[in-house]
Coordinates of C-alpha atoms and ligand atoms in Angstrom, one line a residue:
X1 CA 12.6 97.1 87.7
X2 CA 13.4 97.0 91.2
X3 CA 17.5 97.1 91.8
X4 CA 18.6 95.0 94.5
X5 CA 21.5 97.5 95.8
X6 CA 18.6 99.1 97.3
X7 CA 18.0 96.4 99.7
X8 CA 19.7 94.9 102.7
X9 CA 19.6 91.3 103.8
X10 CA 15.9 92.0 105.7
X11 CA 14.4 93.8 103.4
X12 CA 15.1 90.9 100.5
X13 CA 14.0 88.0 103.2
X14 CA 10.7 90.4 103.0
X15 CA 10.6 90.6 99.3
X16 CA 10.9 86.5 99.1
X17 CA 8.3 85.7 101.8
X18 CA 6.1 87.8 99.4
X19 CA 7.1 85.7 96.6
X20 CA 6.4 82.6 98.2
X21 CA 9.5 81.4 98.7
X22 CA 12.3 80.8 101.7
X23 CA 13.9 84.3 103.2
X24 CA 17.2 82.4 103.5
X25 CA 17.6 82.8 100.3
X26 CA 17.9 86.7 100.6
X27 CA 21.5 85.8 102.0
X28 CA 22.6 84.0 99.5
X29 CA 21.4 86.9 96.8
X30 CA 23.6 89.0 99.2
X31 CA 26.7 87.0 99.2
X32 CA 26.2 86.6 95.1
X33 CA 25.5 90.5 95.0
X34 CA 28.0 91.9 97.6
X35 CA 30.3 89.5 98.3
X36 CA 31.0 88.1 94.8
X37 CA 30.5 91.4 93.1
X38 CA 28.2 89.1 90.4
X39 CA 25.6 91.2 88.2
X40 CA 24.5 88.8 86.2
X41 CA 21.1 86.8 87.9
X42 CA 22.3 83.9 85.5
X43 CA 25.3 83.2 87.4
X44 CA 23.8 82.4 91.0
X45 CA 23.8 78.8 90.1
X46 CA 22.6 77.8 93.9
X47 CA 19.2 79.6 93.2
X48 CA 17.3 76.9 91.1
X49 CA 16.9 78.8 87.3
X50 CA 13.4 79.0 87.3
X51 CA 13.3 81.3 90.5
X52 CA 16.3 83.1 88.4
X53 CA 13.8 83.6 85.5
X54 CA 10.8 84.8 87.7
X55 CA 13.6 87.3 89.3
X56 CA 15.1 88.4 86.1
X57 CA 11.3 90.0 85.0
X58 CA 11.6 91.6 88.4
X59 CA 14.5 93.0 89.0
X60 CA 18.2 94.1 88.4
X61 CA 21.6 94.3 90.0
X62 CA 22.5 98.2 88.6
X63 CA 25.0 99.9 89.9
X64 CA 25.8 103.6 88.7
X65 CA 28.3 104.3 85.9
X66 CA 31.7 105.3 86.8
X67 CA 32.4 108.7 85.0
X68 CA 36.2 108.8 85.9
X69 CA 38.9 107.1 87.5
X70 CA 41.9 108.0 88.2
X71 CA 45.4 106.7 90.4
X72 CA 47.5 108.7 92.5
X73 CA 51.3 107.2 92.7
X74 CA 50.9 106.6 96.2
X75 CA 48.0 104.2 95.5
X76 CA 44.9 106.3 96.4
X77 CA 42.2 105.6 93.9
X78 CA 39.3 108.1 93.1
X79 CA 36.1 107.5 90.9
X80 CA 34.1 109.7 90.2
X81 CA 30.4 108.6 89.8
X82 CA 27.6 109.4 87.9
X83 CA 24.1 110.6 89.4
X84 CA 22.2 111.9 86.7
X85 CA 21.0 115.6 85.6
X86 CA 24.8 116.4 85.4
X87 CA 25.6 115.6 89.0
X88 CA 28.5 113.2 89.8
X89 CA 30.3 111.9 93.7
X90 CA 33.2 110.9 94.8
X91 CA 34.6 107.7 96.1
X92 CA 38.6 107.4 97.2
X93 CA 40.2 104.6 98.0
X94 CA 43.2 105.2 100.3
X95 CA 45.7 101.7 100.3
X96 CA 48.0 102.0 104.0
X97 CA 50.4 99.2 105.1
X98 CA 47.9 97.4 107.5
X99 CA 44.3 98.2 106.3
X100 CA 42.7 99.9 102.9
X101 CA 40.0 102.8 103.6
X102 CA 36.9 103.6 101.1
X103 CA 36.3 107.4 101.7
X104 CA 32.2 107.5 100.6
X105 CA 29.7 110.1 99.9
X106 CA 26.5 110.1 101.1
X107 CA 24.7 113.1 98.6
X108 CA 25.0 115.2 95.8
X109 CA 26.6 118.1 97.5
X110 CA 25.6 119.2 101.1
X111 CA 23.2 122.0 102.7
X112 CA 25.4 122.8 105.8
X113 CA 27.6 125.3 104.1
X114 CA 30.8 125.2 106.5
X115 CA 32.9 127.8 104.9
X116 CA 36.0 126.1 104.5
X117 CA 34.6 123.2 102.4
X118 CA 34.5 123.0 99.1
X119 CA 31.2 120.9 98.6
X120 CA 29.5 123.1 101.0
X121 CA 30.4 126.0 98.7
X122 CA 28.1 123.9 96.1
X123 CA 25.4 123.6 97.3
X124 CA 22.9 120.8 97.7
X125 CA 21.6 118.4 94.8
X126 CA 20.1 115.4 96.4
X127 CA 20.5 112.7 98.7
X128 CA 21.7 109.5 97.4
X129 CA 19.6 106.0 97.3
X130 CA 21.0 103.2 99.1
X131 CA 22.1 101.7 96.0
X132 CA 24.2 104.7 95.1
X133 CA 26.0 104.5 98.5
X134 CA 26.0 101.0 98.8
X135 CA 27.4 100.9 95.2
X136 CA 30.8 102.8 95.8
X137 CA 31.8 99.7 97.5
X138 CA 30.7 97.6 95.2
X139 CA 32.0 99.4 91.9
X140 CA 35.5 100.1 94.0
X141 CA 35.9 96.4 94.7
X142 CA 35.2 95.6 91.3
X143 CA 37.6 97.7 89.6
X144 CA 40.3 97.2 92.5
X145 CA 39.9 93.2 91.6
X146 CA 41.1 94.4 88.6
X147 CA 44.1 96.5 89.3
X148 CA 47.6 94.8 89.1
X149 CA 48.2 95.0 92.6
X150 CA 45.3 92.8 93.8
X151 CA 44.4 90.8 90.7
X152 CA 45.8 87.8 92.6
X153 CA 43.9 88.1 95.7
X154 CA 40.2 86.0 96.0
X155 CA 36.5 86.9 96.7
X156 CA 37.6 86.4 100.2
X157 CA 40.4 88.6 100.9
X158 CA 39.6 91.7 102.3
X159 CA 40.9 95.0 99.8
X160 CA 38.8 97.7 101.2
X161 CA 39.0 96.9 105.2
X162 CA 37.4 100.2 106.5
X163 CA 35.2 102.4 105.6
X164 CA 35.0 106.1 106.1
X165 CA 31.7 108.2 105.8
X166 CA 33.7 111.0 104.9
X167 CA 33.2 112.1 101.5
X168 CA 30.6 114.5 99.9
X169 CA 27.7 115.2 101.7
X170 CA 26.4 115.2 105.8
X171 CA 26.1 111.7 106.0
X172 CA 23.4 112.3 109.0
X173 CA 21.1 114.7 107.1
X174 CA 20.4 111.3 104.7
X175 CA 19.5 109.6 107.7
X176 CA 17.6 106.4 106.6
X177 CA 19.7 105.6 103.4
X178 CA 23.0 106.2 105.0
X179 CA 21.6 103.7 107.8
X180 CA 20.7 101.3 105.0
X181 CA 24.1 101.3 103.4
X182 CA 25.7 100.6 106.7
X183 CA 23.7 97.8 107.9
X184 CA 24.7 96.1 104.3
X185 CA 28.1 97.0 105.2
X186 CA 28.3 95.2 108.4
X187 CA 26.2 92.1 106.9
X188 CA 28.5 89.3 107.2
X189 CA 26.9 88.0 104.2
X190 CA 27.7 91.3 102.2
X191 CA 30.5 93.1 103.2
X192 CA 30.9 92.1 106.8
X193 CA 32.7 95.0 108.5
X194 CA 32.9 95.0 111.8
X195 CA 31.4 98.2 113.2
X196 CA 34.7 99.6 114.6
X197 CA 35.4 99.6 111.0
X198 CA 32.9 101.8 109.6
X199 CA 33.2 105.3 110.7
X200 CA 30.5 108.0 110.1
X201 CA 31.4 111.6 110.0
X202 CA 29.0 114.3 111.3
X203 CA 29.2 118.4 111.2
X204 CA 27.2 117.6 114.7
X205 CA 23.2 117.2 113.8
X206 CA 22.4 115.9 118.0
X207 CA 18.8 114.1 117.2
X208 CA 20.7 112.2 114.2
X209 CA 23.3 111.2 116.6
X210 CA 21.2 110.3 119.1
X211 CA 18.8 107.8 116.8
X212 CA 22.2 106.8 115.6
X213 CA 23.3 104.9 118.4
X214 CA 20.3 102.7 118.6
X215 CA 19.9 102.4 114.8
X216 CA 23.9 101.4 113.6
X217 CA 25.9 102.2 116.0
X218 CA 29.4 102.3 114.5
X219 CA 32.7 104.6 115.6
X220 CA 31.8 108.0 115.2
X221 CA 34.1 111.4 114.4
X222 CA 32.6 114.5 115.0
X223 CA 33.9 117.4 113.0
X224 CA 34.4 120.1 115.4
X225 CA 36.9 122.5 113.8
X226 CA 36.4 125.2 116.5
X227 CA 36.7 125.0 120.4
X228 CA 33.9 127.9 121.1
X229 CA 30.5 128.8 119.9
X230 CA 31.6 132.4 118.3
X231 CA 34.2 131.0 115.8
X232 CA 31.9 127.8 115.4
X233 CA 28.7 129.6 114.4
X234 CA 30.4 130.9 112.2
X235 CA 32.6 128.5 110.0
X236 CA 30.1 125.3 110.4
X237 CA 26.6 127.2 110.8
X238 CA 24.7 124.2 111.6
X239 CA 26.8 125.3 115.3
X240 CA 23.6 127.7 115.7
X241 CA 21.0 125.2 116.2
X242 CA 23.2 122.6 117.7
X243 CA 26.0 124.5 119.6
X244 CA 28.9 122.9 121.4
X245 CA 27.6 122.1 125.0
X246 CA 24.3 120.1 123.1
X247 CA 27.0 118.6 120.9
X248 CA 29.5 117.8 123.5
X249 CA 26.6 115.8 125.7
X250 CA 25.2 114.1 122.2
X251 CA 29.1 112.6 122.2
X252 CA 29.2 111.4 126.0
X253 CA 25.4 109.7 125.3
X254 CA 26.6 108.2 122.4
X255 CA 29.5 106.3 124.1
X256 CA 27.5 104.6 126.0
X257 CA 26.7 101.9 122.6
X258 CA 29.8 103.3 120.9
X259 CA 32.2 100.1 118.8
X260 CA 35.0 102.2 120.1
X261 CA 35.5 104.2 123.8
X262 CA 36.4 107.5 122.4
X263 CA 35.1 109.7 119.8
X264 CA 37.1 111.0 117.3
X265 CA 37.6 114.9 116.9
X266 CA 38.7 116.2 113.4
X267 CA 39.5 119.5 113.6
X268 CA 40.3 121.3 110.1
X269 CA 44.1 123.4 110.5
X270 CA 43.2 127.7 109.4
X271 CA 45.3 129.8 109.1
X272 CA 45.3 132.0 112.0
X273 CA 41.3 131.5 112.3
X274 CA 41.7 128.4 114.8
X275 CA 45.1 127.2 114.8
X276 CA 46.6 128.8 117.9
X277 CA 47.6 128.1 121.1
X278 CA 45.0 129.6 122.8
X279 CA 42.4 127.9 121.1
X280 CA 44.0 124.1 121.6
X281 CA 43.8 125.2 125.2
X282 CA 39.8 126.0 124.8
X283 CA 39.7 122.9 123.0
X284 CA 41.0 120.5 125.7
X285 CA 38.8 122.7 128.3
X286 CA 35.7 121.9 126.2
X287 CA 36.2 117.8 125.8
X288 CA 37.2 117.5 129.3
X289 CA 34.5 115.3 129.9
X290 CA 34.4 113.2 126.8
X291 CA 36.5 110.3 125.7
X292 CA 38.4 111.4 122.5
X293 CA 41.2 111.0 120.5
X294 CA 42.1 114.3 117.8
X295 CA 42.8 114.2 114.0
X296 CA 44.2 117.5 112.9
X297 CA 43.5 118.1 109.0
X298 CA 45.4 120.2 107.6
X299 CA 43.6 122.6 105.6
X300 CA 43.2 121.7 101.4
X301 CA 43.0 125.0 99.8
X302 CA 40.5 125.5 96.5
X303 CA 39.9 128.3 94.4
X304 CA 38.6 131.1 96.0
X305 CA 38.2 129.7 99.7
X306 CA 39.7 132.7 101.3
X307 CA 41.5 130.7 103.5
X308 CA 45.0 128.9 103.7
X309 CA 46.4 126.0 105.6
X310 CA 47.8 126.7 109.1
X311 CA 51.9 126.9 109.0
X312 CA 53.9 123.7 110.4
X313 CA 55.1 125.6 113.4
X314 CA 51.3 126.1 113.9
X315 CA 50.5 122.8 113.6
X316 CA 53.1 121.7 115.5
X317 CA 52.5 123.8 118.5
X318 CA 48.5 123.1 118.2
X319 CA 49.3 119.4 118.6
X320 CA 52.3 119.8 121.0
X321 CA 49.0 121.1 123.8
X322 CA 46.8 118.4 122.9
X323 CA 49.6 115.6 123.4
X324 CA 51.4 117.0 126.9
X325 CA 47.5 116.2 127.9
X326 CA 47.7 112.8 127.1
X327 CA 45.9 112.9 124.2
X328 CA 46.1 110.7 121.3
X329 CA 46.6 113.0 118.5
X330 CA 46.9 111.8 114.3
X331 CA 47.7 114.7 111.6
X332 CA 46.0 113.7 108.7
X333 CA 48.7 113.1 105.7
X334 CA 47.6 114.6 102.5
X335 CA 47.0 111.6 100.0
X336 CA 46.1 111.1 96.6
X337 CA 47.3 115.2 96.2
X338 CA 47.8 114.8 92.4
X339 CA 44.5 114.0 91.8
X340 CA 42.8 116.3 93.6
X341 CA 41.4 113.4 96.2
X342 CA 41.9 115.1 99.9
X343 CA 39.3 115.8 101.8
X344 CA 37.3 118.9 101.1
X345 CA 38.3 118.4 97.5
X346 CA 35.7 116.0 97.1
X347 CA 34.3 118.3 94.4
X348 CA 32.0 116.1 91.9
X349 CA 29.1 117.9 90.0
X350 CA 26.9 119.6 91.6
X351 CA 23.7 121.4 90.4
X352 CA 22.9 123.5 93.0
X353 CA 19.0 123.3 93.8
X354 CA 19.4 125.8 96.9
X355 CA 20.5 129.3 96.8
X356 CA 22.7 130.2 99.8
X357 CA 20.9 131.9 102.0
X358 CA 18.0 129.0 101.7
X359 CA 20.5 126.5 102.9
X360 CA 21.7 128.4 105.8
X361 CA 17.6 129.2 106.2
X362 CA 17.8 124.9 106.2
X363 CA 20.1 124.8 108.9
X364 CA 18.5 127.1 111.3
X365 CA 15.0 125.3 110.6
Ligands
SAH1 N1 29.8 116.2 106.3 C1 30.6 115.4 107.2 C2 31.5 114.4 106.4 C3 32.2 114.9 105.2 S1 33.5 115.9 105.3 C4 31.4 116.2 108.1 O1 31.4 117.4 107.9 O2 31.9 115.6 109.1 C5 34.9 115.0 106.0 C6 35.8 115.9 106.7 O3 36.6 116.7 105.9 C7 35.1 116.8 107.7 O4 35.8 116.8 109.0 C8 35.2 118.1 107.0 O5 35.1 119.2 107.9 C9 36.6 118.0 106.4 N2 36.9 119.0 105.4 C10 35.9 119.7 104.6 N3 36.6 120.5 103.8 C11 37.9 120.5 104.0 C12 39.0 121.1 103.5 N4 38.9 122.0 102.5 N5 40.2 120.8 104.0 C13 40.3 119.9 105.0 N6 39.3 119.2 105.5 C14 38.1 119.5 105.1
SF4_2 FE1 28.7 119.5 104.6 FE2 30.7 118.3 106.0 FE3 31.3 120.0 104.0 FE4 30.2 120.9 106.3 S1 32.2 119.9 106.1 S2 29.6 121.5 104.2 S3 28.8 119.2 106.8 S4 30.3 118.1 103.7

């Protein structure tokens, strides 16, 4: 059976041409499919039922199972999804006065091993199909239909409004799926996002970037976390193939098609490892020449990390140099705490199929 989450609008035209009939109706399987949230071929009653019966010995509409959900009392939603052999992601929904984000992973786990993170610390599974990626919106809209709070609202109100590329995994290192999932994101048919709406999230892997802005590009944040090579090499490794000044130029090229005319800097709060004053100064020095705008995340502590979140003070002081420049600067509030659904807590299943020094042996490749 072939599952249709897998496929965006041209793909499906493709897949109809070769069954002999019109590619328009790919879009209205994607509005059914996406925009609808239907699962049930028998309820498309614009697609005449014998084409319905010659699609149902085809194919399916199968989205994963949801292992686990759970509600924060500020809102903030977090499932946690199945994906087989004892591996499970995380999606979190974040509800804010003007717009509602879906935080979404992209694999089982991740290879880059940044030291502060607790899925890096797992390892790496898998990457996830499109429909697995594609599916956290669709599963998320479902059950938010559902909740109380939105049960009133119709197919054509907007609940999740933006999406983040932000949650377990490198979303770059699953190039072609990730790509996938985005393009049925921005499908106006599907989800229709606009591309300032979707934001992908990279550790810095430059030749992904670079296809990126050609392929889908949407507004990009670049996780920087340290504001010279030394520290960088060492708490996000992948720094050693692609260090700063590579990274830094990537960003200026990838303005040029950029939704948005800045990039967005996230830079994780430590403890005395990259929270002082001197460093915010090295920081502004190195994105002189690229348009940006900074989110400060304070660090979320797991077991074992070895590290703790920079003081207030620090904080304060880090983002007091960065705003005397000009700059725009956000500090991430911690949401959906009770839970466990900040970022870097994103902590699923994994079965580790790499042993550490393999995946950092990946990353230097
Ligand atoms: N792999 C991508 C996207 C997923 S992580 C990336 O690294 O950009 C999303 C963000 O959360 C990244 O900026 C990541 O560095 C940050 N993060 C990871 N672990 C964290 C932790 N324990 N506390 C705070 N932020 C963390
Ligand atoms: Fe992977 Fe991002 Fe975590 Fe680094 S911070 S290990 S790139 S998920």
């Amino acid at each position: 059976m072939i599952n249709l989450l897998d496929f965006t609008q041209a793909q499906l035209a493709d897949y109809f041409v070769e069954m002999g009939e019109k590619p328009f109706r790919a879009k209205q399987l994607m509005r059914w499919i996406h925009h609808y949230g239907v699962r049930d071929l028998e309820q498309m009653t614009d697609i005449a039922k014998s084409l319905r019966s010659r699609l149902a010995e085809q194919v399916c509409i199968q989205p994963p199972a949801i292992q686990l959900e759970q509600v924060s009392d500020d809102g903030t939603r977090k499932w946690l999804i199945e994906a087989g052999a004892g591996n499970a992601v995380e999606t979190v929904f974040i509800p804010e006065q003007d717009r509602g984000t879906l935080c979404v992973s992209s694999q089982v786990g991740c290879a880059l091993a940044c030291t502060f993170c607790s899925t890096g610390r797992q390892g790496f599974n898998r990457n996830l199909s499109v429909a697995e990626i594609i599916a956290q919106l669709w599963l998320a809209n479902e059950s938010l239909r559902q909740a109380p709070d939105y049960e009133l609202l119709s197919a054509d109100d907007r609940i999740i409004s933006n999406v983040v590329m932000m949650g377990m995994g490198e979303p770059l290192a699953n190039y072609d799926n990730v790509v996938s999932a985005m393009q049925i994101m921005l499908d106006d048919s599907a989800y229709g996002l606009s591309r300032r709406r979707v934001t992908l999230s990279t550790s810095g892997l430059v030749p992904a970037m670079d296809k990126l802005k050609h392929d889908c590009p949407v507004a990009l944040a670049v996780s920087l976390h340290a504001p010279n090579d030394a520290l960088r090499d060492e708490i996000v490794p992948i720094n050693q193939k692609y260090p700063l000044a590579e990274l830094m130029a990537a960003c200026q090229r990838y303005l040029d098609f950029a939704p948005r005319d800045f990039i967005t800097f996230e830079y994780v709060m430590l403890h005395e490892v990259n929270d002082s004053v001197q460093h915010a100064l090295q920081l502004l020095e190195l994105v002189r020449d690229v348009p940006c705008k900074f989110n400060l995340i304070p660090f979320n502590p797991f077991p074992n990390s070895g590290y703790q979140t920079s003081s207030p003070d620090n904080i304060r002081r880090f983002r007091e140099v960065l705003l005397q420049q000009g700059y725009v600067v956000t500090t991430r509030k911690t949401r959906g705490d009770d839970i466990d659904a900040a970022c870097g807590q994103l902590a699923g299943q994994v079965q580790d199929k790499t042993k550490r020094s393999l995946r950092l042996a990946l990353v230097a490749e």
